[in-house]
PDB file of C-alpha atoms in Angstrom:
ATOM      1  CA  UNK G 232     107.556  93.734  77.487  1.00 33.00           C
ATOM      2  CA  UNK G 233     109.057  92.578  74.079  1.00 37.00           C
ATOM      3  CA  UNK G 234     110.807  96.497  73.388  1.00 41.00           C
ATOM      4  CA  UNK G 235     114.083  97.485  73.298  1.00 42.00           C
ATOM      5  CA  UNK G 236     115.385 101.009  74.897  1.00 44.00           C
ATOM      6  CA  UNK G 237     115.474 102.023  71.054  1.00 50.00           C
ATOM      7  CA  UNK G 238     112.180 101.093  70.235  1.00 49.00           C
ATOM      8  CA  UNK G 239     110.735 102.712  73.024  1.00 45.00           C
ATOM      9  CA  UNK G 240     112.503 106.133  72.507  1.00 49.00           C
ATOM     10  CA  UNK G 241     111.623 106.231  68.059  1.00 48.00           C
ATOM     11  CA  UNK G 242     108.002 105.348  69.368  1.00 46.00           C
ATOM     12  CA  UNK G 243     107.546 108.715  70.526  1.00 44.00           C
ATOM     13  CA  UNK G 244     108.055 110.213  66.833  1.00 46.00           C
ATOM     14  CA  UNK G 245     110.015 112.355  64.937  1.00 47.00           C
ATOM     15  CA  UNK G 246     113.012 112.760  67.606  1.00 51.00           C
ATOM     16  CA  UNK G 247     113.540 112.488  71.343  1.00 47.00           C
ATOM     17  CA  UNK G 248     113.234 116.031  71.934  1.00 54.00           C
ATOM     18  CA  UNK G 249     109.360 115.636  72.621  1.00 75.00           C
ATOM     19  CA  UNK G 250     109.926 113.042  75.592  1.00 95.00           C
ATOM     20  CA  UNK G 251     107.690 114.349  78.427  1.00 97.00           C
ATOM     21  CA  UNK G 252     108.746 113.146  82.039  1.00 97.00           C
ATOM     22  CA  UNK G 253     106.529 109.807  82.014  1.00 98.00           C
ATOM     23  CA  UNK G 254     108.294 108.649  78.299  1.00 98.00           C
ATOM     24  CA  UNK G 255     111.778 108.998  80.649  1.00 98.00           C
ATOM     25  CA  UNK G 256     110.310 107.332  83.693  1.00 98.00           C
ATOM     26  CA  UNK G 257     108.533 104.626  81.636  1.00 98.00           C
ATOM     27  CA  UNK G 258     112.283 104.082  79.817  1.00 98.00           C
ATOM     28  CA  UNK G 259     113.623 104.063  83.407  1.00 98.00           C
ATOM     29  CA  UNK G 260     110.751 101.074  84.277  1.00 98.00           C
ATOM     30  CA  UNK G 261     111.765  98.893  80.779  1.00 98.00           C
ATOM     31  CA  UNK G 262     114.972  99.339  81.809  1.00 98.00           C
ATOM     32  CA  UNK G 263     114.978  97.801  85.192  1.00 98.00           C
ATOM     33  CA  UNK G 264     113.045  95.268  83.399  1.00 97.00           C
ATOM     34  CA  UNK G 265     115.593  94.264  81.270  1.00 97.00           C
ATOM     35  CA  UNK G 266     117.838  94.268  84.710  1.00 96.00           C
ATOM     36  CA  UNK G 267     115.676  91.593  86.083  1.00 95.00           C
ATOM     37  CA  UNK G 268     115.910  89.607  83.639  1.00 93.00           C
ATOM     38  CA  UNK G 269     119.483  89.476  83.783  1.00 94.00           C
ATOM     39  CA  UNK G 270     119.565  88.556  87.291  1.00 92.00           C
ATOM     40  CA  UNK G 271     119.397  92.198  88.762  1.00 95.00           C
ATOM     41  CA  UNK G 272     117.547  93.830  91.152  1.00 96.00           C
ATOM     42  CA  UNK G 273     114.516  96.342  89.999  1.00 96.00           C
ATOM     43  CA  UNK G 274     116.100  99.144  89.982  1.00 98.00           C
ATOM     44  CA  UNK G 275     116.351 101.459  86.707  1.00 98.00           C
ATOM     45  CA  UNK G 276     117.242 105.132  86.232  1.00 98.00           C
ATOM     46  CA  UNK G 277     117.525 107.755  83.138  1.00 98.00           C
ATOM     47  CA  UNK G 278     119.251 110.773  82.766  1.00 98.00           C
ATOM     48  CA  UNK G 279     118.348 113.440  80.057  1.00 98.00           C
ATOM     49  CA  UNK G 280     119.514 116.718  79.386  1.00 97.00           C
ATOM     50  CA  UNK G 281     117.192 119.680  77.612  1.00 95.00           C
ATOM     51  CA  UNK G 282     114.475 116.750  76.949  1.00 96.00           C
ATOM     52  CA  UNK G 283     116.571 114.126  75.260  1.00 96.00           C
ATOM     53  CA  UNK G 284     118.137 110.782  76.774  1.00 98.00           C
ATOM     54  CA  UNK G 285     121.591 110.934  77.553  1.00 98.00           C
ATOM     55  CA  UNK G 286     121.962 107.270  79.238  1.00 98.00           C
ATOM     56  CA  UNK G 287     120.040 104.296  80.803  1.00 98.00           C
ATOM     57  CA  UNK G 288     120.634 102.017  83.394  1.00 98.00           C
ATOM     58  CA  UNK G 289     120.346  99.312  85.787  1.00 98.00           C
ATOM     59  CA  UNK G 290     121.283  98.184  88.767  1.00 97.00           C
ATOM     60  CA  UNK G 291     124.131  95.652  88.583  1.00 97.00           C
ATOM     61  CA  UNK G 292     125.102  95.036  92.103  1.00 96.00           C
ATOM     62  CA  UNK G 293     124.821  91.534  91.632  1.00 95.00           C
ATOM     63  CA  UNK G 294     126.782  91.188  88.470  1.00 96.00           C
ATOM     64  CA  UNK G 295     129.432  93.024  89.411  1.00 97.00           C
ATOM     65  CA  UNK G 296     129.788  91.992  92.946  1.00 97.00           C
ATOM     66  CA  UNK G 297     129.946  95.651  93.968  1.00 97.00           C
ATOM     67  CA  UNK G 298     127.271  97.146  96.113  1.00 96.00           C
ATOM     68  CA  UNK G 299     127.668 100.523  94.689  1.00 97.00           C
ATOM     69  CA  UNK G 300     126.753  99.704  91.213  1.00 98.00           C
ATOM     70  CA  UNK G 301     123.012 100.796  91.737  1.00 98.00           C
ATOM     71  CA  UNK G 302     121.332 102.191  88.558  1.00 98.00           C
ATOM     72  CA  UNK G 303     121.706 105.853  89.199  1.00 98.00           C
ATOM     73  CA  UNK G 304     125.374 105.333  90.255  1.00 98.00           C
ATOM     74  CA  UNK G 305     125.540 103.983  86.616  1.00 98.00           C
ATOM     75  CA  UNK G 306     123.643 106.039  84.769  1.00 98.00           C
ATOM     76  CA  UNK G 307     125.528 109.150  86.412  1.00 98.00           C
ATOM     77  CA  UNK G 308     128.948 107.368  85.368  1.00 98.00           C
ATOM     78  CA  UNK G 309     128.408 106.564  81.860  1.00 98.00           C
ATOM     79  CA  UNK G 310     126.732 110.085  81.511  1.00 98.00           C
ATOM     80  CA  UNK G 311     129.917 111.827  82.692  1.00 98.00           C
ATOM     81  CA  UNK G 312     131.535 110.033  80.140  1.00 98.00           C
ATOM     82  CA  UNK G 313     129.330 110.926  77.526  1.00 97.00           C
ATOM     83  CA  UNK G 314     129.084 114.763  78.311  1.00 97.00           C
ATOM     84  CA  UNK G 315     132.918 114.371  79.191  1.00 97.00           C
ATOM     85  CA  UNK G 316     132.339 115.821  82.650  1.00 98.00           C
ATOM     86  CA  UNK G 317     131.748 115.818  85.763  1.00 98.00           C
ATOM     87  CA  UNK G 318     129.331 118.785  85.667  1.00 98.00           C
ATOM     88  CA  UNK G 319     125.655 117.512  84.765  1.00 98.00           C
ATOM     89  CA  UNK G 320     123.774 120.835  85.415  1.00 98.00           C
ATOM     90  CA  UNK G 321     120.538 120.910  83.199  1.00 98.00           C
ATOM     91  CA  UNK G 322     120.003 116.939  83.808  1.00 98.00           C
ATOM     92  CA  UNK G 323     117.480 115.525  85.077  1.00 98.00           C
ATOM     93  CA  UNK G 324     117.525 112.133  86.336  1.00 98.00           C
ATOM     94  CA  UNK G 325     114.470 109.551  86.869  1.00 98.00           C
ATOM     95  CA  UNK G 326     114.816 106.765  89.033  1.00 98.00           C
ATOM     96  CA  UNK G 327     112.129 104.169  89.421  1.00 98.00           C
ATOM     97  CA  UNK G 328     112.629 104.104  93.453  1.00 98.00           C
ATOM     98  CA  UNK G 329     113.786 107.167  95.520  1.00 98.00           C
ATOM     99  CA  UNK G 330     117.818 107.371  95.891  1.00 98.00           C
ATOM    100  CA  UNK G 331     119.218 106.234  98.941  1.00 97.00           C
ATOM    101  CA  UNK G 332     121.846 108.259 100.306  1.00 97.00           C
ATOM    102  CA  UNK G 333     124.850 107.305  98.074  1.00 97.00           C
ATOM    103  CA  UNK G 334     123.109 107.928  95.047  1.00 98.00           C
ATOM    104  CA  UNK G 335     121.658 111.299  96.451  1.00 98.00           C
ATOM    105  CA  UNK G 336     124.940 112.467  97.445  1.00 98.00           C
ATOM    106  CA  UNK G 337     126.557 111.511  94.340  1.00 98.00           C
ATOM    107  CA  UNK G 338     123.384 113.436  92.192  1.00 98.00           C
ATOM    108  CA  UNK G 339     124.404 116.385  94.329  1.00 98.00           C
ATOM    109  CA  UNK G 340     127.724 116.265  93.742  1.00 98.00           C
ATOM    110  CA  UNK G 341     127.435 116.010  90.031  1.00 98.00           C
ATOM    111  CA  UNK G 342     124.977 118.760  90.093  1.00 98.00           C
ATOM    112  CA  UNK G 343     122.088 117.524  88.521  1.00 98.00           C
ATOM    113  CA  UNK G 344     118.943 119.939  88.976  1.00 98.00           C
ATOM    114  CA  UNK G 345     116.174 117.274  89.713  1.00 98.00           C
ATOM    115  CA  UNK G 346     115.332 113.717  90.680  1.00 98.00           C
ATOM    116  CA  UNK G 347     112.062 112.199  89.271  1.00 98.00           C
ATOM    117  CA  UNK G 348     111.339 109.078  91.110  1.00 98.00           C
ATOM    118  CA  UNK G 349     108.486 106.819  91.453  1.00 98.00           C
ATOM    119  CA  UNK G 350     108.593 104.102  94.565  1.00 98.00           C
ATOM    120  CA  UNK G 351     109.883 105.952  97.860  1.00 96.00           C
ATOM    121  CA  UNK G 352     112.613 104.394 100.415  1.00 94.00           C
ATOM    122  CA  UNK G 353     109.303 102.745 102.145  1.00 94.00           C
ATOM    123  CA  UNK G 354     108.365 100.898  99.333  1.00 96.00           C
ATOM    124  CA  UNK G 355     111.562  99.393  98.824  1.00 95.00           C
ATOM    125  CA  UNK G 356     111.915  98.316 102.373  1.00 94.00           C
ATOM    126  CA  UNK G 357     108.864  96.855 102.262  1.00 93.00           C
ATOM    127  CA  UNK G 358     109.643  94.977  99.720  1.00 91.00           C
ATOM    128  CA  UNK G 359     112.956  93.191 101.665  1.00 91.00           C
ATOM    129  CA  UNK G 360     115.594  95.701 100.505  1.00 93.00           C
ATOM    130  CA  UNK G 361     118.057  96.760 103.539  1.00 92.00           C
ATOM    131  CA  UNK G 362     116.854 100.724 103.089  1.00 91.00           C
ATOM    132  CA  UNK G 363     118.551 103.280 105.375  1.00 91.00           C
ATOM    133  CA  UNK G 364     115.074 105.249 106.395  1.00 90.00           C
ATOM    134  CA  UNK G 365     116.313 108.555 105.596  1.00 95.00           C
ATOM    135  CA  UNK G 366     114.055 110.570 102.623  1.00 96.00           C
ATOM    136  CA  UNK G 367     115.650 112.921 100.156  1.00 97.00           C
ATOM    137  CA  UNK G 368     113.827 115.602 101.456  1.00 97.00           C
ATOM    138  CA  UNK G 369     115.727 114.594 104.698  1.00 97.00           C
ATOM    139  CA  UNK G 370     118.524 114.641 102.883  1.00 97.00           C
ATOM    140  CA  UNK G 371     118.262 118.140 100.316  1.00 97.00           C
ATOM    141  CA  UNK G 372     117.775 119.694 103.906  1.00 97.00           C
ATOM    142  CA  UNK G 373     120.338 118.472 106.040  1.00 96.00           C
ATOM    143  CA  UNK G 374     122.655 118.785 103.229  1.00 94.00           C
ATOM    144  CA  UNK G 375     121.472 121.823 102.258  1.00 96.00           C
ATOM    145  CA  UNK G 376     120.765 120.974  98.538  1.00 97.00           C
ATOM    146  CA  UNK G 377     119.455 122.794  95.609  1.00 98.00           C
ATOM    147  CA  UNK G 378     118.568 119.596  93.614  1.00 98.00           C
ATOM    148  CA  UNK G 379     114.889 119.838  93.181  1.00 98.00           C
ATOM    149  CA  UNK G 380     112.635 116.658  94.153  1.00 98.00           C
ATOM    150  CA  UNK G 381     109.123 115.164  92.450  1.00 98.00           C
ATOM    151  CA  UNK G 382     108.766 112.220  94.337  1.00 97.00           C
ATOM    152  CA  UNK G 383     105.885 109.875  93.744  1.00 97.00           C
ATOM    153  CA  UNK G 384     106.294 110.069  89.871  1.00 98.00           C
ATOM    154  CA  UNK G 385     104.246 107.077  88.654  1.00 98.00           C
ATOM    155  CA  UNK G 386     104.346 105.223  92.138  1.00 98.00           C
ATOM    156  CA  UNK G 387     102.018 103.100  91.381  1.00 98.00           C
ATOM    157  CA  UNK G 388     103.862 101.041  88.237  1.00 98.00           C
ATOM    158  CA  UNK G 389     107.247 101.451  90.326  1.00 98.00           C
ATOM    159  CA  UNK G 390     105.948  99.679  93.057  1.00 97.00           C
ATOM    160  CA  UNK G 391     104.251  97.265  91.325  1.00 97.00           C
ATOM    161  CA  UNK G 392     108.178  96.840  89.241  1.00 97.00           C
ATOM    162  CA  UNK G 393     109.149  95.875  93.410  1.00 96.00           C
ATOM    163  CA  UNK G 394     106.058  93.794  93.951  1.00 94.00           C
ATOM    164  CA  UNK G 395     106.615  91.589  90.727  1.00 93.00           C
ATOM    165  CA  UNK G 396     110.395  91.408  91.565  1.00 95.00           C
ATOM    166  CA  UNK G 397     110.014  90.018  94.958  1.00 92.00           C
ATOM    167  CA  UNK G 398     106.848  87.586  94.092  1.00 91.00           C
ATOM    168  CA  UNK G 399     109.000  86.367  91.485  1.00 88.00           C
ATOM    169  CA  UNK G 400     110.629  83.330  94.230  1.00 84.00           C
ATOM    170  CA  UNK G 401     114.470  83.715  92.459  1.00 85.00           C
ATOM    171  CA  UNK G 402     115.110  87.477  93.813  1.00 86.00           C
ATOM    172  CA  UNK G 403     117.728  88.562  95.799  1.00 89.00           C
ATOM    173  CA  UNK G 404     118.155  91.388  97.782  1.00 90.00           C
ATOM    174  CA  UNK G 405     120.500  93.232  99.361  1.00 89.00           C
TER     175      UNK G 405
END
């Protein structure tokens, strides 16, 4: 892709305040990108608050050697630090595949008011990944939950960020 995370955001003009829910997800896709290519698994996630970028990550399971370390598990850490809490009401986050449970619970708990995410549990499973087959519609209901879901946000380019992870003949998943 050739962009960094900067780049990407000061494309989109005078200041980040005009990002529109596919400029966060598309952020979220570069940086799972950049993930890969540092030996990660395709997983990337944003969080914004009022329409501006608070934090990006990746997954670093691998890195780390800690199986928790999945991108919105990151990006929910580093934006705690950022806001200095533990409070994220008004965030949204945007996750290139649908949370599993961990990262659900803990987007719950830190009471962030949506997920945006692209590839579903499915996809990922499909694609080798050792998914629990529980949805987060499954999940906002059993829970109860108020966080409010848009699944299937740019599915297509998500998937295709699994498919070109997996064809790729070095991945490893987990």
């Amino acid at each position: 892709m050739g962009k960094t995370l900067e780049g990407l955001v000061a494309a989109r003009g005078d200041d980040e305040a005009s990002m529109t829910d596919q400029d966060f997800m598309r952020l979220a896709i570069h940086t799972a990108e950049e993930g890969v290519k540092k030996g990660q698994t395709p997983f990337g996630a944003v969080i914004a608050l009022e329409g501006k970028l608070i934090v990006a990550a990746h997954n670093v399971v691998w890195l780390t050697t800690d199986i928790t370390a999945h991108a919105e598990i990151n990006a929910i850490r580093q934006a705690c630090r950022m806001l200095d809490s533990i409070d994220l009401t008004g965030c949204v986050i945007y996750s290139t595949c649908e949370p599993c449970p961990m990262c659900f619970s803990a987007i719950h708990w830190a009471r962030i008011d949506r997920i945006v995410y692209g590839a579903d549990i499915a996809d990922a499973a499909e694609c080798g990944f050792n998914e629990m087959a529980i949805s987060n519609e499954e999940l906002k209901q059993l829970g109860p939950s108020p966080v409010l879901l848009s699944g299937g946000f740019m599915q297509q380019e998500c998937v295709q960020l699994l498919q070109a992870f997996r064809a790729r003949g070095d991945s490893k998943l987990y």
